[in-house]
């Protein structure tokens, strides 16, 4: 397997630099995230799930299906006595390091060492990536699994069919890291058809069957564990079916956004921005000159490529144009699944007789994610992270086109970009409007623990179960703060609210921290 990665002696020095850079970057962002506090409440779910894997269930039954890979790895450290949120920061940060190694090796199949390093630095220092780096969320680990899945897909299809055994195992692990990893599968199938046609070759077949058998056994084992721990519930099943059938998210969700251009219009902010605020989720604003320079490289590169490959239209182009029109027309009107199929069919017709099949595969990787997430009405900027690896492929192709047409040192643009993005990687934290809001749940919980030695024997009500179940334990119960009568008539000793309550008769306010208010039952 190692030899299939084709790591040359020179690559080892570049990989060492990537490992050192990413490790330092991860450590820097772990410290930043500890000081900032947990601003994505999903992280509390993963922490509670990790506790469940050690044998203690704290309100995790219905959510245990979420990322068994990350949560199980985190639970190993919990079993060793390191029960702290920092553990999941370290685990997700370690996945970032693995992802950057894999991305360099993927790029190295198409570019030289310097260009591959450039792409890896751009990827790991883009502001959207940095926003979610080493903070316990799943998106960067999922991207890591996707990158390695794509890398082994290319190796298996083009070089060594024995790698299908590793590929299918990686795919199952990727899906159980974050279920959306399966969105890359249609693009991989497109690549297979490009290289091998619609019929599975005999030399591939036995390894594909073997890989499926191993993956199926692994998948059944993990699924059985999740069903047992989840008391027969498996919430991902509904999510997956909703994605295929094209169901939209609820308008009650705070991340509801019907704007289908959201990800496209915000893409410049996701590469480099100068102002970041957190309102439920981080909002990246004000793209920088560096972001526009990247888009200039993309546009100039595309223009030069079109100039070099200009040709007359033929009958096949008419079919392609028709399919493009139909694809656009179906977008948001039928389902993302249908639109993705139409877009991949279009790419197949465009690329089947073209030498640059990799470019069309990368375009398919981008389109499947862009279509799926743009169509879905629940929009969070981190969802679009999977388009960054293939997008960076096109950025590097743009640089290559510029080098082919201009007599400049071929290291000039890559080195400038490496330096600027490394500076951005460590300067990005200064763009945040930081306050203590996301540390208050921990501090309010600590106040209860410090002032009531019997806190773990009484019921504590909270407007949000997630953070307080982690900080205070299984004696926390959820009660919405909009129903003050229910709070007043409950038997909880304490109630934590994120707004001041003025109609309580049986509770007194005893502590206020920013937008958090602590009430205690009157004697």
Short mmCIF file of C-alpha atoms in Angstrom, two decimals:
data_model
loop_
_atom_site.label_atom_id
_atom_site.label_comp_id
_atom_site.label_asym_id
_atom_site.label_seq_id
_atom_site.Cartn_x
_atom_site.Cartn_y
_atom_site.Cartn_z
CA UNK A 1 0.00 0.00 0.00
CA UNK A 2 2.75 2.47 0.93
CA UNK A 3 4.56 1.97 -2.37
CA UNK A 4 1.35 2.81 -4.24
CA UNK A 5 1.52 6.33 -2.75
CA UNK A 6 4.69 6.85 -4.85
CA UNK A 7 6.54 8.91 -2.23
CA UNK A 8 9.92 10.01 -3.59
CA UNK A 9 12.87 11.07 -1.43
CA UNK A 10 12.22 14.75 -2.21
CA UNK A 11 8.58 14.37 -1.19
CA UNK A 12 9.67 13.34 2.31
CA UNK A 13 11.13 16.80 2.95
CA UNK A 14 7.98 18.51 1.72
CA UNK A 15 5.81 16.17 3.79
CA UNK A 16 7.94 16.88 6.86
CA UNK A 17 7.38 20.60 6.33
CA UNK A 18 3.62 20.01 5.97
CA UNK A 19 3.50 17.92 9.15
CA UNK A 20 5.44 20.52 11.16
CA UNK A 21 3.43 23.45 9.78
CA UNK A 22 0.06 21.77 10.31
CA UNK A 23 0.96 20.53 13.80
CA UNK A 24 1.97 24.04 14.88
CA UNK A 25 -1.17 25.45 13.25
CA UNK A 26 -3.40 22.90 14.98
CA UNK A 27 -1.80 23.63 18.36
CA UNK A 28 -2.30 27.37 17.77
CA UNK A 29 -5.99 26.91 16.95
CA UNK A 30 -6.60 24.51 19.84
CA UNK A 31 -5.39 27.25 22.18
CA UNK A 32 -7.55 29.81 20.36
CA UNK A 33 -10.64 27.61 20.53
CA UNK A 34 -10.13 26.89 24.23
CA UNK A 35 -10.07 30.63 24.92
CA UNK A 36 -13.02 31.30 22.62
CA UNK A 37 -15.28 28.53 23.95
CA UNK A 38 -17.50 26.06 22.11
CA UNK A 39 -19.56 28.06 19.59
CA UNK A 40 -20.98 25.08 17.68
CA UNK A 41 -23.35 23.19 19.96
CA UNK A 42 -22.91 20.03 17.86
CA UNK A 43 -19.54 19.62 19.56
CA UNK A 44 -21.32 18.98 22.86
CA UNK A 45 -23.23 16.14 21.17
CA UNK A 46 -19.98 14.53 20.02
CA UNK A 47 -18.49 14.91 23.50
CA UNK A 48 -21.55 13.30 25.09
CA UNK A 49 -21.48 10.50 22.49
CA UNK A 50 -17.83 9.93 23.37
CA UNK A 51 -18.81 9.59 27.02
CA UNK A 52 -21.46 7.03 25.98
CA UNK A 53 -18.75 4.89 24.35
CA UNK A 54 -17.11 4.66 27.78
CA UNK A 55 -20.36 3.23 29.18
CA UNK A 56 -22.11 6.28 30.62
CA UNK A 57 -25.17 7.52 28.73
CA UNK A 58 -25.94 11.21 29.25
CA UNK A 59 -28.87 12.02 26.92
CA UNK A 60 -27.04 10.42 23.96
CA UNK A 61 -29.35 7.60 22.86
CA UNK A 62 -31.00 9.45 19.97
CA UNK A 63 -27.75 11.08 18.76
CA UNK A 64 -25.29 8.19 19.06
CA UNK A 65 -25.36 7.69 15.27
CA UNK A 66 -23.43 10.94 14.82
CA UNK A 67 -19.78 10.34 13.88
CA UNK A 68 -18.98 7.05 15.60
CA UNK A 69 -15.41 7.27 14.25
CA UNK A 70 -14.53 10.62 15.86
CA UNK A 71 -16.48 9.87 19.03
CA UNK A 72 -15.00 6.41 19.49
CA UNK A 73 -11.44 7.70 19.06
CA UNK A 74 -12.18 10.48 21.55
CA UNK A 75 -13.62 7.95 23.98
CA UNK A 76 -10.30 6.05 24.04
CA UNK A 77 -8.69 9.07 25.70
CA UNK A 78 -11.69 9.45 27.99
CA UNK A 79 -11.22 5.86 29.16
CA UNK A 80 -7.61 6.73 29.96
CA UNK A 81 -8.82 9.47 32.30
CA UNK A 82 -8.44 12.47 29.98
CA UNK A 83 -12.08 13.62 30.06
CA UNK A 84 -11.87 17.12 28.63
CA UNK A 85 -13.17 18.97 25.58
CA UNK A 86 -9.54 19.53 24.51
CA UNK A 87 -9.38 15.84 23.58
CA UNK A 88 -11.84 16.21 20.72
CA UNK A 89 -9.93 19.31 19.58
CA UNK A 90 -6.79 17.19 19.41
CA UNK A 91 -8.55 14.32 17.63
CA UNK A 92 -10.10 16.56 14.95
CA UNK A 93 -6.79 18.42 14.68
CA UNK A 94 -4.95 15.14 14.06
CA UNK A 95 -7.35 14.46 11.18
CA UNK A 96 -6.38 17.85 9.74
CA UNK A 97 -2.73 16.77 9.69
CA UNK A 98 -3.62 13.49 7.96
CA UNK A 99 -5.76 15.41 5.47
CA UNK A 100 -2.91 17.72 4.50
CA UNK A 101 -0.57 14.77 3.99
CA UNK A 102 -3.17 13.08 1.78
CA UNK A 103 -3.88 16.26 -0.18
CA UNK A 104 -0.19 16.78 -0.97
CA UNK A 105 0.05 13.20 -2.23
CA UNK A 106 -3.10 13.67 -4.30
CA UNK A 107 -1.82 16.89 -5.88
CA UNK A 108 1.61 15.35 -6.46
CA UNK A 109 0.04 13.01 -9.01
CA UNK A 110 -0.56 16.05 -11.24
CA UNK A 111 1.94 18.73 -10.18
CA UNK A 112 5.52 19.06 -9.00
CA UNK A 113 6.55 19.25 -5.34
CA UNK A 114 6.44 23.05 -5.04
CA UNK A 115 3.03 23.35 -6.67
CA UNK A 116 1.66 20.51 -4.52
CA UNK A 117 2.96 22.23 -1.40
CA UNK A 118 1.36 25.48 -2.59
CA UNK A 119 -2.02 23.81 -2.98
CA UNK A 120 -1.76 22.16 0.44
CA UNK A 121 -0.92 25.48 2.12
CA UNK A 122 -3.79 27.29 0.35
CA UNK A 123 -6.18 24.56 1.46
CA UNK A 124 -5.03 24.52 5.09
CA UNK A 125 -4.85 28.32 5.38
CA UNK A 126 -8.11 29.31 3.66
CA UNK A 127 -10.26 31.16 6.14
CA UNK A 128 -13.23 28.79 5.98
CA UNK A 129 -10.93 25.88 6.82
CA UNK A 130 -9.34 27.83 9.68
CA UNK A 131 -12.75 28.75 11.10
CA UNK A 132 -13.48 25.08 11.75
CA UNK A 133 -9.97 23.83 12.46
CA UNK A 134 -9.40 21.75 15.62
CA UNK A 135 -12.65 22.83 17.29
CA UNK A 136 -14.36 19.45 17.55
CA UNK A 137 -16.55 19.73 14.43
CA UNK A 138 -16.62 16.99 11.79
CA UNK A 139 -16.13 18.87 8.53
CA UNK A 140 -12.34 18.86 8.33
CA UNK A 141 -12.10 15.19 9.44
CA UNK A 142 -14.74 14.37 6.79
CA UNK A 143 -12.70 16.26 4.19
CA UNK A 144 -9.65 14.27 5.25
CA UNK A 145 -11.48 10.99 4.67
CA UNK A 146 -12.78 12.24 1.31
CA UNK A 147 -9.28 13.21 0.17
CA UNK A 148 -7.87 9.78 1.03
CA UNK A 149 -10.87 8.08 -0.59
CA UNK A 150 -10.26 10.02 -3.80
CA UNK A 151 -6.52 9.29 -3.66
CA UNK A 152 -7.06 5.54 -3.29
CA UNK A 153 -9.79 5.61 -5.94
CA UNK A 154 -7.35 7.06 -8.46
CA UNK A 155 -4.63 4.58 -7.48
CA UNK A 156 -7.03 1.63 -7.66
CA UNK A 157 -8.52 2.66 -10.99
CA UNK A 158 -5.30 3.69 -12.75
CA UNK A 159 -2.47 1.76 -11.10
CA UNK A 160 -3.24 -1.06 -8.70
CA UNK A 161 -6.67 -2.71 -8.38
CA UNK A 162 -5.56 -4.31 -5.09
CA UNK A 163 -6.17 -0.88 -3.51
CA UNK A 164 -9.93 -1.38 -3.87
CA UNK A 165 -9.68 -3.32 -0.60
CA UNK A 166 -8.38 -0.23 1.18
CA UNK A 167 -10.69 2.08 -0.75
CA UNK A 168 -13.95 0.46 0.35
CA UNK A 169 -12.79 0.24 3.97
CA UNK A 170 -11.85 3.93 3.86
CA UNK A 171 -15.22 4.75 2.35
CA UNK A 172 -17.13 3.06 5.19
CA UNK A 173 -14.95 4.78 7.80
CA UNK A 174 -15.47 8.07 5.95
CA UNK A 175 -19.25 7.69 5.95
CA UNK A 176 -19.20 6.93 9.68
CA UNK A 177 -17.05 10.02 10.19
CA UNK A 178 -19.67 12.20 8.53
CA UNK A 179 -22.44 10.76 6.40
CA UNK A 180 -22.10 13.45 3.76
CA UNK A 181 -18.78 11.90 2.67
CA UNK A 182 -20.85 9.67 0.37
CA UNK A 183 -21.59 12.71 -1.82
CA UNK A 184 -18.20 12.21 -3.49
CA UNK A 185 -19.20 8.74 -4.73
CA UNK A 186 -20.96 9.88 -7.96
CA UNK A 187 -17.84 11.81 -9.02
CA UNK A 188 -15.65 8.77 -8.35
CA UNK A 189 -18.00 6.62 -10.42
CA UNK A 190 -17.70 9.18 -13.22
CA UNK A 191 -13.91 8.86 -13.05
CA UNK A 192 -14.14 5.06 -13.23
CA UNK A 193 -16.33 5.26 -16.33
CA UNK A 194 -13.86 7.71 -17.90
CA UNK A 195 -10.97 5.31 -17.38
CA UNK A 196 -12.60 1.86 -17.66
CA UNK A 197 -15.97 2.29 -19.33
CA UNK A 198 -19.31 1.04 -18.02
CA UNK A 199 -18.21 -2.58 -17.67
CA UNK A 200 -16.15 -3.64 -14.65
CA UNK A 201 -12.92 -5.22 -15.86
CA UNK A 202 -12.12 -8.76 -14.70
CA UNK A 203 -8.87 -7.75 -12.97
CA UNK A 204 -10.80 -5.13 -11.00
CA UNK A 205 -13.80 -7.31 -10.22
CA UNK A 206 -12.23 -9.71 -7.71
CA UNK A 207 -10.67 -6.88 -5.70
CA UNK A 208 -13.86 -4.82 -5.83
CA UNK A 209 -15.84 -7.82 -4.52
CA UNK A 210 -13.24 -8.41 -1.80
CA UNK A 211 -13.31 -4.73 -0.84
CA UNK A 212 -17.11 -4.69 -0.70
CA UNK A 213 -17.12 -7.81 1.49
CA UNK A 214 -14.67 -6.27 3.99
CA UNK A 215 -16.54 -2.95 3.96
CA UNK A 216 -19.90 -4.67 4.39
CA UNK A 217 -18.71 -6.62 7.43
CA UNK A 218 -17.26 -3.45 8.96
CA UNK A 219 -20.40 -1.48 8.15
CA UNK A 220 -22.73 -4.09 9.63
CA UNK A 221 -20.68 -4.24 12.84
CA UNK A 222 -20.70 -0.46 13.29
CA UNK A 223 -24.37 -0.18 12.38
CA UNK A 224 -25.32 -2.96 14.81
CA UNK A 225 -23.46 -1.19 17.62
CA UNK A 226 -25.20 2.10 16.79
CA UNK A 227 -28.62 0.45 16.71
CA UNK A 228 -28.03 -1.23 20.07
CA UNK A 229 -26.73 1.95 21.70
CA UNK A 230 -29.47 3.98 20.03
CA UNK A 231 -32.26 1.64 21.19
CA UNK A 232 -33.11 0.85 17.58
CA UNK A 233 -32.96 4.46 16.39
CA UNK A 234 -30.75 5.51 13.48
CA UNK A 235 -31.37 9.15 12.64
CA UNK A 236 -28.92 9.18 9.73
CA UNK A 237 -31.30 6.99 7.73
CA UNK A 238 -33.84 9.78 7.54
CA UNK A 239 -31.16 12.35 6.71
CA UNK A 240 -29.77 10.24 3.86
CA UNK A 241 -33.22 9.53 2.38
CA UNK A 242 -34.10 13.22 2.65
CA UNK A 243 -30.99 14.14 0.70
CA UNK A 244 -31.77 11.66 -2.09
CA UNK A 245 -35.45 12.59 -2.39
CA UNK A 246 -34.66 16.29 -2.25
CA UNK A 247 -36.56 17.23 0.90
CA UNK A 248 -35.84 20.71 2.20
CA UNK A 249 -34.96 21.69 5.75
CA UNK A 250 -37.37 23.21 8.23
CA UNK A 251 -37.96 26.95 8.18
CA UNK A 252 -37.77 26.83 11.98
CA UNK A 253 -34.08 25.91 11.84
CA UNK A 254 -31.91 28.95 12.74
CA UNK A 255 -29.67 28.11 9.75
CA UNK A 256 -32.61 28.14 7.30
CA UNK A 257 -31.61 30.04 4.16
CA UNK A 258 -33.48 29.68 0.87
CA UNK A 259 -30.87 31.65 -1.09
CA UNK A 260 -29.47 29.14 -3.58
CA UNK A 261 -26.53 31.44 -4.41
CA UNK A 262 -25.33 31.63 -0.79
CA UNK A 263 -22.21 29.47 -1.16
CA UNK A 264 -21.24 30.87 -4.55
CA UNK A 265 -21.59 34.51 -3.49
CA UNK A 266 -19.66 33.93 -0.25
CA UNK A 267 -16.85 31.93 -1.80
CA UNK A 268 -14.43 34.91 -1.81
CA UNK A 269 -14.94 35.27 1.96
CA UNK A 270 -14.21 31.58 2.42
CA UNK A 271 -10.76 31.93 0.84
CA UNK A 272 -9.61 35.09 2.63
CA UNK A 273 -11.58 37.61 4.67
CA UNK A 274 -10.82 40.43 7.11
CA UNK A 275 -13.79 40.32 9.51
CA UNK A 276 -15.38 37.36 11.29
CA UNK A 277 -18.33 37.46 13.66
CA UNK A 278 -20.22 34.65 15.35
CA UNK A 279 -24.00 34.78 15.31
CA UNK A 280 -25.10 31.23 15.93
CA UNK A 281 -22.43 30.25 13.38
CA UNK A 282 -19.32 32.13 12.24
CA UNK A 283 -19.99 34.69 9.51
CA UNK A 284 -17.03 35.56 7.29
CA UNK A 285 -17.12 39.07 5.80
CA UNK A 286 -15.01 41.43 3.68
CA UNK A 287 -12.90 39.39 1.23
CA UNK A 288 -9.28 40.51 1.01
CA UNK A 289 -7.03 41.28 -1.94
CA UNK A 290 -5.57 37.80 -1.53
CA UNK A 291 -8.97 36.28 -2.23
CA UNK A 292 -9.43 38.34 -5.39
CA UNK A 293 -5.90 37.42 -6.50
CA UNK A 294 -6.87 33.73 -6.29
CA UNK A 295 -9.96 34.38 -8.41
CA UNK A 296 -7.83 36.32 -10.88
CA UNK A 297 -5.56 33.28 -11.22
CA UNK A 298 -8.60 31.08 -11.81
CA UNK A 299 -10.08 33.39 -14.44
CA UNK A 300 -6.80 34.06 -16.26
CA UNK A 301 -5.96 30.37 -16.23
CA UNK A 302 -9.39 29.44 -17.58
CA UNK A 303 -9.12 32.09 -20.30
CA UNK A 304 -5.70 30.85 -21.40
CA UNK A 305 -6.93 27.25 -21.43
CA UNK A 306 -9.92 28.18 -23.60
CA UNK A 307 -7.61 30.09 -25.93
CA UNK A 308 -5.34 27.05 -26.31
CA UNK A 309 -8.26 24.64 -26.81
CA UNK A 310 -10.57 26.64 -29.04
CA UNK A 311 -12.42 24.60 -31.64
CA UNK A 312 -15.54 24.61 -33.76
CA UNK A 313 -18.83 23.40 -32.33
CA UNK A 314 -20.18 20.02 -33.47
CA UNK A 315 -23.33 17.95 -32.97
CA UNK A 316 -22.11 16.57 -29.63
CA UNK A 317 -21.76 20.15 -28.34
CA UNK A 318 -25.41 20.74 -29.14
CA UNK A 319 -26.39 17.80 -26.92
CA UNK A 320 -24.12 19.09 -24.16
CA UNK A 321 -25.58 22.60 -24.34
CA UNK A 322 -29.10 21.15 -24.21
CA UNK A 323 -28.20 19.08 -21.14
CA UNK A 324 -26.70 22.13 -19.44
CA UNK A 325 -29.93 24.06 -20.00
CA UNK A 326 -32.03 21.15 -18.65
CA UNK A 327 -29.70 20.81 -15.63
CA UNK A 328 -30.05 24.49 -14.78
CA UNK A 329 -33.81 24.30 -15.29
CA UNK A 330 -34.19 21.34 -12.92
CA UNK A 331 -32.10 22.89 -10.17
CA UNK A 332 -34.25 23.48 -7.06
CA UNK A 333 -37.40 22.34 -8.89
CA UNK A 334 -37.13 18.54 -8.70
CA UNK A 335 -34.34 17.32 -6.41
CA UNK A 336 -30.61 17.82 -6.02
CA UNK A 337 -30.16 14.11 -6.84
CA UNK A 338 -31.68 14.52 -10.33
CA UNK A 339 -29.68 17.69 -10.99
CA UNK A 340 -26.45 15.97 -9.92
CA UNK A 341 -27.13 13.04 -12.27
CA UNK A 342 -27.79 15.42 -15.17
CA UNK A 343 -24.62 17.41 -14.42
CA UNK A 344 -22.51 14.25 -14.31
CA UNK A 345 -24.00 13.03 -17.58
CA UNK A 346 -23.06 16.40 -19.09
CA UNK A 347 -19.51 16.10 -17.76
CA UNK A 348 -19.26 12.55 -19.11
CA UNK A 349 -20.14 13.69 -22.63
CA UNK A 350 -17.73 16.60 -22.36
CA UNK A 351 -14.83 14.60 -20.99
CA UNK A 352 -15.05 11.08 -22.43
CA UNK A 353 -12.93 11.96 -25.48
CA UNK A 354 -10.83 14.58 -23.72
CA UNK A 355 -7.28 14.06 -22.49
CA UNK A 356 -7.90 16.03 -19.29
CA UNK A 357 -10.35 13.61 -17.69
CA UNK A 358 -9.00 14.54 -14.25
CA UNK A 359 -10.24 18.09 -14.73
CA UNK A 360 -13.76 16.88 -15.49
CA UNK A 361 -13.63 14.56 -12.48
CA UNK A 362 -12.62 17.51 -10.28
CA UNK A 363 -15.47 19.53 -11.78
CA UNK A 364 -17.84 16.68 -10.88
CA UNK A 365 -16.48 16.68 -7.33
CA UNK A 366 -17.25 20.40 -7.07
CA UNK A 367 -20.66 20.26 -8.72
CA UNK A 368 -22.05 17.36 -6.68
CA UNK A 369 -21.31 19.24 -3.46
CA UNK A 370 -22.33 22.68 -4.73
CA UNK A 371 -25.63 21.41 -6.12
CA UNK A 372 -26.47 19.32 -3.04
CA UNK A 373 -25.72 22.00 -0.46
CA UNK A 374 -27.02 24.96 -2.48
CA UNK A 375 -30.31 23.16 -3.02
CA UNK A 376 -30.67 22.25 0.66
CA UNK A 377 -32.25 25.13 2.54
CA UNK A 378 -30.23 24.66 5.75
CA UNK A 379 -27.00 26.49 4.98
CA UNK A 380 -23.92 26.64 7.19
CA UNK A 381 -20.69 27.80 5.58
CA UNK A 382 -18.69 24.75 6.76
CA UNK A 383 -20.88 22.45 4.66
CA UNK A 384 -19.16 23.63 1.49
CA UNK A 385 -15.62 22.72 2.62
CA UNK A 386 -15.60 19.57 0.39
CA UNK A 387 -15.32 21.74 -2.76
CA UNK A 388 -11.99 23.21 -1.66
CA UNK A 389 -9.65 20.34 -2.66
CA UNK A 390 -10.92 20.18 -6.27
CA UNK A 391 -11.15 23.99 -6.43
CA UNK A 392 -7.49 24.22 -5.46
CA UNK A 393 -6.67 21.76 -8.25
CA UNK A 394 -8.06 24.34 -10.70
CA UNK A 395 -6.14 27.15 -8.98
CA UNK A 396 -2.93 25.22 -9.54
CA UNK A 397 -3.96 24.53 -13.14
CA UNK A 398 -4.45 28.28 -13.52
CA UNK A 399 -0.92 28.92 -12.25
CA UNK A 400 0.37 26.27 -14.67
CA UNK A 401 -1.38 27.99 -17.59
CA UNK A 402 0.14 31.33 -16.60
CA UNK A 403 3.60 29.73 -16.43
CA UNK A 404 3.08 28.24 -19.89
CA UNK A 405 2.31 31.63 -21.42
CA UNK A 406 4.50 34.03 -19.46
CA UNK A 407 8.27 33.94 -19.13
CA UNK A 408 8.49 34.16 -15.35
CA UNK A 409 10.24 32.06 -12.74
CA UNK A 410 7.99 29.08 -12.17
CA UNK A 411 8.54 29.29 -8.40
CA UNK A 412 7.60 32.97 -8.11
CA UNK A 413 3.79 32.73 -7.86
CA UNK A 414 3.82 29.54 -5.71
CA UNK A 415 6.31 30.98 -3.20
CA UNK A 416 4.39 34.27 -2.93
CA UNK A 417 1.17 32.35 -2.28
CA UNK A 418 2.82 30.05 0.27
CA UNK A 419 4.18 33.03 2.23
CA UNK A 420 0.92 35.01 2.13
CA UNK A 421 -1.27 32.07 3.12
CA UNK A 422 1.06 31.05 5.96
CA UNK A 423 0.83 34.62 7.29
CA UNK A 424 -2.96 34.45 6.95
CA UNK A 425 -3.05 31.11 8.79
CA UNK A 426 -1.78 32.71 12.01
CA UNK A 427 -3.24 36.19 11.52
CA UNK A 428 -6.81 35.01 10.89
CA UNK A 429 -7.70 34.80 14.60
CA UNK A 430 -7.33 38.59 14.80
CA UNK A 431 -10.32 39.01 12.45
CA UNK A 432 -12.73 37.58 15.07
CA UNK A 433 -14.99 39.79 17.15
CA UNK A 434 -14.29 37.89 20.35
CA UNK A 435 -16.29 38.06 23.58
CA UNK A 436 -16.94 35.76 26.54
CA UNK A 437 -20.35 34.60 25.32
CA UNK A 438 -19.25 31.08 24.42
CA UNK A 439 -17.42 30.56 27.70
CA UNK A 440 -20.44 31.48 29.82
CA UNK A 441 -22.08 28.00 29.78
CA UNK A 442 -18.89 26.53 31.25
CA UNK A 443 -18.54 29.35 33.78
CA UNK A 444 -22.20 29.19 34.82
CA UNK A 445 -21.90 25.45 35.31
CA UNK A 446 -18.70 25.93 37.31
CA UNK A 447 -20.52 28.46 39.52
CA UNK A 448 -23.16 25.83 40.39
CA UNK A 449 -20.51 23.17 41.05
CA UNK A 450 -18.45 25.50 43.25
CA UNK A 451 -21.42 26.75 45.27
CA UNK A 452 -23.44 23.57 45.69
CA UNK A 453 -21.52 20.46 46.77
CA UNK A 454 -24.68 18.41 46.15
CA UNK A 455 -25.33 19.73 42.62
CA UNK A 456 -25.15 16.21 41.17
CA UNK A 457 -28.05 15.01 43.36
CA UNK A 458 -30.56 17.70 42.33
CA UNK A 459 -32.37 18.40 39.07
CA UNK A 460 -31.12 21.31 37.00
CA UNK A 461 -33.31 22.75 34.29
CA UNK A 462 -31.79 24.38 31.21
CA UNK A 463 -32.99 26.06 28.03
CA UNK A 464 -30.49 23.90 26.10
CA UNK A 465 -29.58 20.35 27.11
CA UNK A 466 -26.41 20.07 25.06
CA UNK A 467 -23.84 22.23 26.91
CA UNK A 468 -25.15 21.69 30.41
CA UNK A 469 -25.40 17.91 30.04
CA UNK A 470 -21.68 17.97 29.28
CA UNK A 471 -20.71 20.37 32.08
CA UNK A 472 -23.15 19.21 34.78
CA UNK A 473 -24.09 15.62 33.98
CA UNK A 474 -27.18 13.49 33.55
CA UNK A 475 -29.30 15.34 36.14
CA UNK A 476 -29.94 18.18 33.66
CA UNK A 477 -33.42 18.36 32.12
CA UNK A 478 -34.52 20.48 29.20
CA UNK A 479 -37.29 23.04 29.68
CA UNK A 480 -37.91 25.78 27.13
CA UNK A 481 -37.67 29.23 28.70
CA UNK A 482 -40.67 30.49 26.71
CA UNK A 483 -42.91 28.44 29.01
CA UNK A 484 -42.35 30.11 32.37
CA UNK A 485 -45.36 28.36 33.86
CA UNK A 486 -43.73 24.97 33.20
CA UNK A 487 -40.55 26.18 34.87
CA UNK A 488 -42.45 27.51 37.88
CA UNK A 489 -44.34 24.24 38.30
CA UNK A 490 -41.29 22.01 37.82
CA UNK A 491 -39.27 20.42 40.61
CA UNK A 492 -35.85 21.54 39.35
CA UNK A 493 -33.62 23.15 41.94
CA UNK A 494 -31.89 25.41 39.43
CA UNK A 495 -32.91 26.74 36.05
CA UNK A 496 -30.49 28.22 33.50
CA UNK A 497 -31.98 30.61 30.92
CA UNK A 498 -30.49 32.57 28.05
CA UNK A 499 -32.94 35.41 28.67
CA UNK A 500 -34.20 37.13 31.77
CA UNK A 501 -37.48 35.71 33.11
CA UNK A 502 -39.94 38.06 34.84
CA UNK A 503 -42.94 35.83 35.56
CA UNK A 504 -41.45 33.29 37.93
CA UNK A 505 -43.02 33.07 41.39
CA UNK A 506 -41.12 30.10 42.80
CA UNK A 507 -37.61 30.95 41.62
CA UNK A 508 -35.17 33.74 42.38
CA UNK A 509 -32.42 35.01 40.10
CA UNK A 510 -29.10 34.36 41.82
CA UNK A 511 -26.53 34.87 39.06
CA UNK A 512 -26.14 36.65 35.74
CA UNK A 513 -23.34 36.13 33.20
CA UNK A 514 -23.81 38.08 30.01
CA UNK A 515 -26.93 36.66 28.39
CA UNK A 516 -27.22 33.76 30.88
CA UNK A 517 -29.40 33.89 34.00
CA UNK A 518 -29.40 31.37 36.84
CA UNK A 519 -32.54 30.86 38.94
CA UNK A 520 -32.85 28.88 42.16
CA UNK A 521 -36.03 27.46 43.64
CA UNK A 522 -37.33 29.54 46.57
CA UNK A 523 -37.20 27.85 49.96
#
